[in-house]
Amino acid sequence: MAGWYEETFRDSMRFSVRVHATLHRERTDFQTIEVLQTPFFGRTLVLDGLFMTSERDEYFYHEMISHPSLCMASSPKRVLVIGGGDGGTVREVLRHPEVEQVTMVEIDRRVVEVCKEHLPDIGTAWNDPRLEVRFEDGVAFVAEAPPASFDVVLLDGSDPVGPAEGLFDKTFYSNVRRVLSPSGVFGLQSESPILMEEVFRQVQHTLAEVFGSVRPYFGTVPLYGASTWSWTVAAAEPFPMDMDRLKRLEPDLRYLNVDVARGMFAVPTDLRRLLSRD
Amino acid sequence: MAGWYEETFRDSMRFSVRVHATLHRERTDFQTIEVLQTPFFGRTLVLDGLFMTSERDEYFYHEMISHPSLCMASSPKRVLVIGGGDGGTVREVLRHPEVEQVTMVEIDRRVVEVCKEHLPDIGTAWNDPRLEVRFEDGVAFVAEAPPASFDVVLLDGSDPVGPAEGLFDKTFYSNVRRVLSPSGVFGLQSESPILMEEVFRQVQHTLAEVFGSVRPYFGTVPLYGASTWSWTVAAAEPFPMDMDRLKRLEPDLRYLNVDVARGMFAVPTDLRRLLSRD
């Protein structure tokens, strides 16, 4: 179907992308998966009507969700990725030579299969021998995993509706903390602080009930309408990023670099005031 | 007119804002001015079909265009603002106690008059005795102004089409340099590095032909579609921001603070590569 595909925010704003063709569309047990051919973003993944990632802009999101946590954990050998069915996040994780084992837990097998077929340039690390992909519910997986079994947990989930709903509550965060090693780090996408400031605020507050250090950081995702986006790192205590690790990866990255990493934790005054509200 | 007001980028993306009513619409000698009542952004100014500013989000843009230059110039006593008819930029400039005289040169008298009527909460400094407003062509004004007659020049113009077209070329930049004092600073909005990356690149390159130091910086403007936006400071040599000045203003600001100012000059890797192209 050619035309415009649109995502509406708060019934007040709309971001539309021109589409040349729908390459794939199916309803799975969990959600509707679509792959669109678009002139600006290239092939674009849409889940339940929400833009997820695209060939053109995927590096913004995937570099930002992964490297900060990987550079903070003192020894990021064992990494758990929840969600991330397009494969972009595990691709970035596996750039780190310290990583020995990545477990990716994606609830919907069809997302991975569709992305392997239609978005092969995003998931370029599926064959890395360090990667194990499991098609399970991430909430249950974390509830049952042994204590201290991971050094980094990344939550690469969609918005807190549909299959990702259970990934935004205190029980889940508490289980994440339990499965992390003492110097482990939890990294997650935490929504647009502009379009969804209440969700952003709630995520920060709930994380702070569980983790000793919670730090949001900010960057760009052009596909996400109001392209200023947030991610958050949470840990038992504040760990600095090992900038030497990031520096070594810089030639392979397209957005994140040491300068950006030093600046991205700055919280604008309006969001400071939002977060200081009870 | 109720409905959706939309701005289309590169024939491929569209940002739409729900509108409850059109409060004002006129065609002047220079452009079409509209003021819309919108549920998310409040009252919103549109010039020639492009979203300019809104009650809700104006502080992002106005704080970002003004304070970096004001904090870099060693002695920002005399300030020239070109454009900025809504009054938000001069309001921010006049927060600096060092400023003795502000000359605002706006080509279209009607923009100021319409904004005074419909957007009084943006232009709150019209009656400051340090402010002189002139309704003239900014290009001609700068061409005729005496050398070294300003310590800061701010270009608060719209996109490089329509009345702002002459504000993006080397002749204009050379005249700005001429009218600046030796330690003076030129600050300008330099477009979205995502939606208009070629304009962004061209502005940086052209500025570099005229100024010894050219530094883009990045922030958010929700109303501008792909809300990651750029501004640029240009000067004879790199001047550091006086963070003490900014710190003193922090209680009055809503977006910019010292942390944000330290981080905002970081250039993402994709833009570094874009700028390093000839």
Coordinates of C-alpha atoms in Angstrom, one line a residue:
Chain A
M1 CA 0.0 0.0 0.0
A2 CA 1.5 3.3 -1.1
G3 CA 0.6 6.5 0.8
W4 CA 1.4 7.8 4.3
Y5 CA 1.8 5.8 7.4
E6 CA 1.0 7.9 10.5
E7 CA 1.6 7.6 14.2
T8 CA -0.5 9.9 16.4
F9 CA 0.6 11.1 19.9
R10 CA -1.7 12.3 22.6
D11 CA -4.4 12.9 20.0
S12 CA -2.6 16.2 19.2
M13 CA 0.4 15.5 17.1
R14 CA 1.0 13.2 14.2
F15 CA 4.2 12.0 12.6
S16 CA 3.7 10.5 9.1
V17 CA 6.2 8.7 6.8
R18 CA 5.7 8.3 3.1
V19 CA 5.4 4.7 2.1
H20 CA 6.0 3.2 -1.3
A21 CA 4.9 -0.3 -0.5
T22 CA 4.1 -2.7 2.4
L23 CA 6.5 -5.6 2.1
H24 CA 5.1 -7.7 4.9
R25 CA 2.1 -7.7 7.2
E26 CA 0.9 -10.3 9.6
R27 CA -0.9 -10.7 12.9
T28 CA 1.0 -12.9 15.3
D29 CA -0.1 -14.2 18.7
F30 CA 1.4 -11.1 20.2
Q31 CA 1.1 -8.2 17.8
T32 CA 0.8 -7.0 14.2
I33 CA 4.1 -6.9 12.3
E34 CA 4.6 -4.7 9.3
V35 CA 7.6 -3.9 7.1
L36 CA 7.2 -0.8 5.0
Q37 CA 9.3 0.4 2.1
T38 CA 9.8 4.1 2.6
P39 CA 11.8 6.6 0.5
F40 CA 13.4 8.4 3.5
F41 CA 13.9 5.7 6.1
G42 CA 14.3 2.8 3.8
R43 CA 12.8 -0.5 5.0
T44 CA 10.9 0.3 8.3
L45 CA 9.6 -2.1 11.0
V46 CA 6.2 -1.3 12.5
L47 CA 4.7 -3.2 15.5
D48 CA 1.1 -2.6 16.4
G49 CA 1.1 0.6 14.4
L50 CA 4.2 2.1 16.1
F51 CA 7.4 2.8 14.2
M52 CA 10.1 0.6 15.7
T53 CA 13.2 0.9 13.5
S54 CA 14.4 1.6 10.0
E55 CA 17.4 0.9 7.8
R56 CA 18.3 4.6 7.8
D57 CA 18.1 5.5 11.4
E58 CA 18.5 2.3 13.4
Y59 CA 22.0 3.1 14.5
F60 CA 20.9 6.0 16.7
Y61 CA 18.7 3.8 18.9
H62 CA 20.9 0.7 18.9
E63 CA 24.1 2.4 19.8
M64 CA 22.4 4.4 22.5
I65 CA 20.7 1.6 24.2
S66 CA 23.7 -0.7 24.4
H67 CA 27.1 1.0 24.7
P68 CA 26.5 3.1 27.9
S69 CA 25.7 0.1 30.0
L70 CA 28.4 -2.1 28.4
C71 CA 30.9 0.6 29.2
M72 CA 29.7 1.0 32.8
A73 CA 29.6 -2.6 33.9
S74 CA 33.1 -3.4 35.3
S75 CA 33.2 -6.8 33.5
P76 CA 30.5 -7.2 30.9
K77 CA 30.9 -10.9 30.1
R78 CA 27.3 -12.1 30.4
V79 CA 24.6 -10.0 28.8
L80 CA 20.9 -10.4 28.7
V81 CA 18.9 -8.6 26.0
I82 CA 15.1 -8.6 26.5
G83 CA 13.2 -7.8 23.3
G84 CA 15.3 -6.4 20.4
G85 CA 13.9 -8.8 17.8
D86 CA 15.4 -6.8 14.9
G87 CA 18.9 -7.8 16.1
G88 CA 20.4 -4.3 16.2
T89 CA 21.0 -4.3 19.9
V90 CA 22.8 -7.7 20.1
R91 CA 24.8 -6.6 17.1
E92 CA 26.1 -3.6 19.1
V93 CA 26.6 -5.6 22.3
L94 CA 28.7 -8.1 20.4
R95 CA 31.1 -5.4 19.3
H96 CA 32.5 -5.5 22.8
P97 CA 35.4 -8.0 23.0
E98 CA 34.7 -8.4 26.7
V99 CA 31.4 -10.0 26.0
E100 CA 31.5 -13.8 26.3
Q101 CA 27.8 -14.7 26.2
V102 CA 24.6 -12.9 25.1
T103 CA 21.2 -14.3 25.8
M104 CA 18.4 -12.6 23.8
V105 CA 14.9 -13.3 25.0
E106 CA 12.3 -12.2 22.5
I107 CA 8.7 -13.1 23.0
D108 CA 7.7 -13.1 19.4
R109 CA 9.6 -15.5 17.2
R110 CA 8.0 -14.0 14.1
V111 CA 9.7 -10.6 14.7
V112 CA 13.1 -12.2 14.4
E113 CA 12.1 -14.2 11.4
V114 CA 10.6 -11.3 9.6
C115 CA 13.6 -9.0 10.4
K116 CA 16.0 -11.7 9.2
E117 CA 14.2 -11.8 5.9
H118 CA 13.4 -8.1 5.3
L119 CA 16.0 -6.2 7.4
P120 CA 19.2 -8.2 7.1
D121 CA 21.4 -5.1 7.4
I122 CA 20.3 -4.5 10.9
G123 CA 20.7 -7.9 12.4
T124 CA 24.2 -8.7 11.2
A125 CA 25.3 -10.7 14.2
W126 CA 22.8 -13.6 14.3
N127 CA 25.5 -16.1 13.6
D128 CA 27.9 -14.9 16.3
P129 CA 28.7 -18.1 18.4
R130 CA 28.4 -16.0 21.6
L131 CA 24.7 -15.4 21.0
E132 CA 21.8 -17.5 22.2
V133 CA 18.3 -16.5 21.1
R134 CA 15.3 -17.7 23.1
F135 CA 11.7 -17.2 22.2
E136 CA 10.1 -16.7 25.6
D137 CA 8.4 -14.1 27.8
G138 CA 11.1 -11.8 29.2
V139 CA 9.2 -11.1 32.4
A140 CA 9.1 -14.9 33.2
F141 CA 12.7 -15.4 32.1
V142 CA 14.0 -12.8 34.5
A143 CA 11.7 -14.0 37.3
E144 CA 13.2 -17.5 37.0
A145 CA 16.9 -16.7 36.2
P146 CA 19.5 -17.4 39.0
P147 CA 20.8 -14.4 41.1
A148 CA 23.8 -12.6 39.7
S149 CA 23.7 -14.5 36.4
F150 CA 24.2 -11.4 34.2
D151 CA 26.6 -8.5 34.1
V152 CA 24.4 -6.3 31.9
V153 CA 20.6 -6.5 31.3
L154 CA 19.3 -4.4 28.4
L155 CA 15.5 -3.9 27.9
D156 CA 14.9 -3.2 24.3
G157 CA 11.1 -3.1 24.5
S158 CA 8.4 -1.1 22.9
D159 CA 6.0 1.2 24.6
P160 CA 4.3 0.1 27.9
V161 CA 1.2 -1.3 26.1
G162 CA 0.7 -4.6 24.4
P163 CA 3.3 -7.3 24.9
A164 CA 5.8 -5.0 26.7
E165 CA 3.4 -4.0 29.4
G166 CA 5.0 -6.1 32.2
L167 CA 8.4 -4.6 31.5
F168 CA 7.7 -1.3 33.1
D169 CA 6.8 -2.3 36.7
K170 CA 8.7 -2.6 40.0
T171 CA 8.4 -6.4 40.2
F172 CA 10.2 -6.7 36.9
Y173 CA 12.9 -4.2 37.8
S174 CA 13.4 -6.0 41.2
N175 CA 14.0 -9.2 39.3
V176 CA 16.4 -7.5 37.0
R177 CA 18.4 -6.2 40.0
R178 CA 18.4 -9.7 41.4
V179 CA 19.8 -11.4 38.3
L180 CA 22.5 -8.7 37.9
S181 CA 26.0 -9.1 39.4
P182 CA 26.9 -6.6 42.1
S183 CA 28.6 -4.3 39.6
G184 CA 26.1 -5.0 36.9
V185 CA 24.2 -2.4 34.9
F186 CA 20.6 -2.3 33.6
G187 CA 20.0 -0.3 30.5
L188 CA 16.6 0.5 28.9
Q189 CA 14.8 2.8 26.6
S190 CA 12.7 5.1 28.6
E191 CA 10.5 6.9 26.1
S192 CA 10.3 10.4 24.8
P193 CA 10.6 12.9 27.6
I194 CA 8.5 15.3 25.5
L195 CA 5.7 13.2 24.1
M196 CA 5.4 10.8 27.0
E197 CA 6.8 12.8 29.9
E198 CA 4.6 11.0 32.5
V199 CA 5.8 7.6 31.4
F200 CA 9.4 8.9 31.5
R201 CA 8.9 10.3 35.0
Q202 CA 7.2 7.1 36.2
V203 CA 10.0 4.9 34.9
Q204 CA 12.6 7.0 36.6
H205 CA 10.7 7.0 39.9
T206 CA 10.1 3.2 39.8
L207 CA 13.7 2.5 39.0
A208 CA 14.8 4.6 41.9
E209 CA 12.8 2.5 44.3
V210 CA 14.9 -0.5 43.2
F211 CA 18.3 0.8 42.2
G212 CA 20.7 3.0 44.0
S213 CA 21.8 4.9 40.9
V214 CA 19.4 5.9 38.1
R215 CA 20.6 8.2 35.3
P216 CA 18.6 9.1 32.2
Y217 CA 20.4 10.1 29.1
F218 CA 19.2 11.7 25.9
G219 CA 19.7 11.5 22.2
T220 CA 18.1 11.4 18.8
V221 CA 15.9 8.9 17.0
P222 CA 14.5 10.5 13.9
L223 CA 11.9 7.8 13.3
Y224 CA 10.3 8.4 16.7
G225 CA 8.3 11.6 15.8
A226 CA 9.6 13.9 18.5
S227 CA 13.0 12.6 17.9
T228 CA 14.5 13.5 21.2
W229 CA 14.5 10.2 23.1
S230 CA 15.6 8.9 26.5
W231 CA 17.3 5.9 27.7
T232 CA 18.3 5.1 31.3
V233 CA 21.1 3.3 33.1
A234 CA 20.4 1.9 36.6
A235 CA 22.8 0.1 38.9
A236 CA 23.5 -0.5 42.6
E237 CA 25.7 2.6 42.6
P238 CA 26.9 5.1 40.0
F239 CA 29.6 3.5 37.8
P240 CA 31.5 5.8 35.4
M241 CA 31.6 4.9 31.7
D242 CA 34.9 3.4 30.7
M243 CA 35.6 5.8 27.8
D244 CA 38.6 3.8 26.6
R245 CA 36.2 1.0 25.7
L246 CA 34.0 3.4 23.8
K247 CA 36.9 5.0 22.1
R248 CA 38.1 1.7 20.7
L249 CA 34.6 1.1 19.2
E250 CA 34.3 4.6 17.8
P251 CA 35.4 3.7 14.2
D252 CA 32.6 1.2 14.0
L253 CA 29.9 3.5 15.4
R254 CA 27.8 6.1 13.5
Y255 CA 26.3 8.2 16.3
L256 CA 27.8 7.7 19.7
N257 CA 31.3 8.9 20.5
V258 CA 33.2 9.9 23.6
D259 CA 32.1 13.6 23.3
V260 CA 28.4 12.6 22.9
A261 CA 28.7 10.2 25.8
R262 CA 30.1 12.9 28.1
G263 CA 27.2 15.2 27.2
M264 CA 24.2 13.0 27.0
F265 CA 23.6 12.7 30.7
A266 CA 22.8 16.4 31.1
V267 CA 19.2 16.8 32.2
P268 CA 17.5 19.9 30.9
T269 CA 15.9 22.1 33.5
D270 CA 12.3 21.3 32.6
L271 CA 13.0 17.6 33.1
R272 CA 14.9 18.2 36.3
R273 CA 11.8 19.9 37.6
L274 CA 9.5 17.1 36.2
L275 CA 11.6 14.5 38.0
S276 CA 11.8 16.4 41.3
R277 CA 8.0 16.2 41.5
D278 CA 6.7 13.4 43.8
Chain B
M1 CA -10.3 26.3 11.1
A2 CA -10.2 23.2 13.2
G3 CA -8.3 20.1 12.0
W4 CA -4.7 19.3 11.5
Y5 CA -2.0 21.7 10.3
E6 CA 0.9 19.9 8.7
E7 CA 4.4 20.6 7.6
T8 CA 6.0 18.3 5.1
F9 CA 9.8 17.6 4.9
R10 CA 11.5 16.3 1.8
D11 CA 8.3 15.1 0.4
S12 CA 8.8 12.1 2.7
M13 CA 7.9 13.0 6.3
R14 CA 5.1 15.1 7.7
F15 CA 4.6 16.6 11.1
S16 CA 1.0 17.5 11.9
V17 CA -0.4 19.5 14.9
R18 CA -4.0 19.4 15.8
V19 CA -5.6 22.8 15.6
H20 CA -8.7 24.0 17.4
A21 CA -8.9 27.4 15.7
T22 CA -7.1 29.9 13.5
L23 CA -6.9 33.0 15.6
H24 CA -5.2 35.1 13.0
R25 CA -4.3 34.9 9.3
E26 CA -2.9 37.6 7.0
R27 CA -0.7 38.0 4.0
T28 CA 1.9 40.8 4.5
D29 CA 4.3 42.2 2.0
F30 CA 6.8 39.6 3.1
Q31 CA 4.9 36.4 4.1
T32 CA 1.8 34.8 5.4
I33 CA 1.4 35.0 9.2
E34 CA -0.9 32.6 11.0
V35 CA -1.6 32.1 14.7
L36 CA -3.2 28.8 15.5
Q37 CA -4.8 27.7 18.8
T38 CA -3.6 24.1 19.4
P39 CA -4.3 21.7 22.3
F40 CA -0.7 20.6 22.7
F41 CA 1.4 23.6 21.9
G42 CA -1.0 26.3 22.9
R43 CA -1.0 29.3 20.6
T44 CA 1.4 28.7 17.7
L45 CA 3.0 31.0 15.2
V46 CA 3.2 29.9 11.6
L47 CA 5.0 31.8 8.9
D48 CA 4.6 30.8 5.2
G49 CA 3.3 27.5 6.4
L50 CA 6.2 26.7 8.7
F51 CA 5.9 26.3 12.4
M52 CA 7.9 29.0 14.1
T53 CA 7.2 29.0 17.8
S54 CA 4.5 28.1 20.4
E55 CA 3.5 29.1 23.9
R56 CA 4.4 25.6 25.1
D57 CA 7.8 25.0 23.6
E58 CA 9.2 28.5 22.8
Y59 CA 11.8 28.4 25.7
F60 CA 13.8 25.5 24.1
Y61 CA 14.6 27.6 21.0
H62 CA 14.9 31.0 22.6
E63 CA 17.2 29.9 25.4
M64 CA 19.4 28.0 23.0
I65 CA 19.8 30.7 20.4
S66 CA 20.8 33.4 22.9
H67 CA 22.7 32.3 26.0
P68 CA 25.6 30.5 24.5
S69 CA 26.7 33.6 22.5
L70 CA 25.9 35.9 25.4
C71 CA 28.1 33.8 27.7
M72 CA 31.0 33.6 25.2
A73 CA 31.4 37.3 24.3
S74 CA 33.8 38.8 26.7
S75 CA 31.7 41.9 27.2
P76 CA 28.2 41.5 25.7
K77 CA 27.1 45.1 26.0
R78 CA 25.7 45.8 22.5
V79 CA 23.6 43.1 21.0
L80 CA 22.0 42.9 17.5
V81 CA 19.1 40.5 17.0
I82 CA 18.1 40.0 13.3
G83 CA 14.6 38.6 13.0
G84 CA 13.0 37.2 16.1
G85 CA 9.7 39.0 15.7
D86 CA 8.0 37.1 18.4
G87 CA 10.2 38.7 21.0
G88 CA 11.4 35.5 22.7
T89 CA 15.1 36.0 21.8
V90 CA 15.3 39.6 23.0
R91 CA 13.6 38.6 26.2
E92 CA 16.4 36.0 26.8
V93 CA 19.1 38.5 25.8
L94 CA 17.8 41.1 28.2
R95 CA 18.2 38.7 31.1
H96 CA 21.9 39.3 31.0
P97 CA 22.7 42.3 33.3
E98 CA 25.9 43.0 31.1
V99 CA 23.7 44.0 28.2
E100 CA 23.3 47.7 27.8
Q101 CA 21.7 48.0 24.4
V102 CA 19.7 45.6 22.1
T103 CA 18.9 46.5 18.6
M104 CA 16.3 44.2 17.0
V105 CA 15.9 44.4 13.2
E106 CA 12.8 42.6 12.0
I107 CA 11.8 43.0 8.4
D108 CA 8.1 42.5 8.9
R109 CA 6.4 44.9 11.3
R110 CA 3.3 42.8 11.3
V111 CA 5.0 39.8 12.9
V112 CA 5.8 41.9 15.9
E113 CA 2.3 43.4 16.0
V114 CA 0.6 40.1 15.7
C115 CA 2.8 38.5 18.3
K116 CA 2.2 41.3 20.7
E117 CA -1.5 40.7 20.4
H118 CA -1.7 36.9 20.3
L119 CA 1.5 35.7 22.0
P120 CA 2.1 38.2 24.8
D121 CA 3.7 35.6 27.1
I122 CA 6.6 35.1 24.7
G123 CA 7.5 38.7 24.1
T124 CA 7.6 39.9 27.7
A125 CA 10.5 42.4 27.3
W126 CA 9.1 44.8 24.7
N127 CA 9.1 47.6 27.2
D128 CA 12.7 47.2 28.4
P129 CA 14.4 50.6 27.9
R130 CA 17.5 48.9 26.6
L131 CA 15.6 47.6 23.5
E132 CA 15.3 49.4 20.2
V133 CA 13.1 47.7 17.6
R134 CA 13.7 48.6 13.9
F135 CA 11.6 47.4 11.0
E136 CA 14.2 47.0 8.3
D137 CA 15.9 44.5 6.2
G138 CA 18.5 42.8 8.3
V139 CA 20.8 42.2 5.4
A140 CA 20.9 45.9 4.5
F141 CA 21.2 46.9 8.1
V142 CA 24.3 44.8 8.6
A143 CA 25.8 45.9 5.4
E144 CA 25.6 49.6 6.5
A145 CA 26.3 49.3 10.2
P146 CA 29.7 50.6 11.4
P147 CA 32.6 48.2 12.1
A148 CA 32.8 46.7 15.6
S149 CA 29.5 48.2 16.6
F150 CA 28.1 45.1 18.3
D151 CA 29.5 42.5 20.8
V152 CA 26.9 39.9 19.9
V153 CA 24.9 39.3 16.7
L154 CA 22.1 36.8 16.8
L155 CA 20.4 35.6 13.7
D156 CA 16.9 34.4 14.6
G157 CA 15.6 33.8 11.1
S158 CA 13.5 31.2 9.4
D159 CA 14.5 28.7 6.8
P160 CA 16.7 29.9 3.8
V161 CA 13.7 30.5 1.6
G162 CA 11.4 33.5 1.5
P163 CA 12.4 36.7 3.4
A164 CA 15.3 34.9 5.2
E165 CA 17.1 33.8 2.0
G166 CA 19.9 36.5 2.1
L167 CA 20.7 35.5 5.7
F168 CA 22.5 32.3 4.7
D169 CA 25.3 33.6 2.4
K170 CA 28.9 34.5 2.7
T171 CA 28.4 38.2 2.0
F172 CA 26.0 38.4 4.9
Y173 CA 28.3 36.5 7.2
S174 CA 31.3 38.7 6.2
N175 CA 29.3 41.8 7.1
V176 CA 28.4 40.2 10.5
R177 CA 32.0 39.7 11.2
R178 CA 32.8 43.3 10.3
V179 CA 30.2 44.7 12.6
L180 CA 31.3 42.5 15.5
S181 CA 33.9 43.7 18.0
P182 CA 37.1 41.6 18.1
S183 CA 35.9 39.4 20.9
G184 CA 32.4 39.4 19.6
V185 CA 30.3 36.3 18.9
F186 CA 27.8 35.5 16.2
G187 CA 25.0 33.0 17.1
L188 CA 22.4 31.6 14.7
Q189 CA 19.9 28.8 14.2
S190 CA 21.4 26.4 11.7
E191 CA 18.5 24.1 10.9
S192 CA 17.8 20.4 11.6
P193 CA 20.9 18.3 11.0
I194 CA 18.6 15.4 10.2
L195 CA 15.9 16.9 8.0
M196 CA 18.1 19.5 6.3
E197 CA 21.5 18.0 6.7
E198 CA 22.8 19.7 3.5
V199 CA 21.7 23.1 4.7
F200 CA 23.3 22.4 8.0
R201 CA 26.5 21.4 6.3
Q202 CA 26.5 24.4 4.0
V203 CA 26.0 26.8 6.8
Q204 CA 29.0 25.3 8.7
H205 CA 31.2 25.4 5.7
T206 CA 30.3 29.0 4.7
L207 CA 30.7 30.2 8.2
A208 CA 34.2 28.6 8.3
E209 CA 35.2 30.7 5.3
V210 CA 34.6 33.8 7.3
F211 CA 35.1 33.0 11.0
G212 CA 38.1 31.4 12.7
S213 CA 36.0 29.3 15.1
V214 CA 32.7 27.7 14.2
R215 CA 31.0 25.4 16.6
P216 CA 27.5 23.9 16.1
Y217 CA 25.5 22.8 19.1
F218 CA 22.4 20.7 19.5
G219 CA 19.2 20.6 21.4
T220 CA 15.5 20.0 21.2
V221 CA 12.6 22.0 19.7
P222 CA 9.5 19.8 19.9
L223 CA 7.5 22.0 17.4
Y224 CA 10.1 21.5 14.6
G225 CA 9.1 18.0 13.5
A226 CA 12.4 16.1 13.9
S227 CA 12.9 17.9 17.1
T228 CA 16.7 17.7 17.3
W229 CA 17.8 21.1 16.2
S230 CA 21.1 22.9 15.7
W231 CA 22.4 26.3 16.4
T232 CA 25.9 27.6 15.8
V233 CA 28.4 30.0 17.4
A234 CA 31.0 31.7 15.2
A235 CA 33.8 34.0 16.3
A236 CA 37.3 35.1 15.4
E237 CA 38.6 32.5 17.8
P238 CA 37.1 29.9 20.2
F239 CA 35.9 31.6 23.3
P240 CA 34.7 29.5 26.2
M241 CA 31.3 30.0 27.7
D242 CA 31.4 31.9 31.0
M243 CA 29.5 29.3 33.0
D244 CA 29.2 31.6 36.0
R245 CA 27.0 33.9 33.9
L246 CA 24.8 31.0 32.9
K247 CA 24.7 29.7 36.4
R248 CA 23.3 32.9 37.6
L249 CA 20.5 32.8 35.1
E250 CA 19.6 29.2 35.7
P251 CA 16.7 29.8 38.1
D252 CA 15.0 31.8 35.3
L253 CA 15.6 29.3 32.5
R254 CA 13.5 26.2 31.7
Y255 CA 15.8 24.2 29.4
L256 CA 19.4 25.3 29.3
N257 CA 21.6 24.8 32.3
V258 CA 25.4 24.4 32.9
D259 CA 25.3 20.6 32.4
V260 CA 23.4 20.9 29.1
A261 CA 25.7 23.7 28.0
R262 CA 28.7 21.5 28.7
G263 CA 27.2 18.6 26.6
M264 CA 25.5 20.4 23.8
F265 CA 28.6 20.9 21.6
A266 CA 29.3 17.2 21.2
V267 CA 29.0 16.4 17.5
P268 CA 27.6 12.9 16.8
T269 CA 29.8 10.8 14.5
D270 CA 27.4 10.8 11.5
L271 CA 27.5 14.7 11.6
R272 CA 31.3 14.7 12.0
R273 CA 31.5 12.6 8.9
L274 CA 29.0 14.9 7.1
L275 CA 31.0 18.0 8.0
S276 CA 34.4 16.5 7.0
R277 CA 33.1 16.1 3.5
D278 CA 34.2 18.9 1.1

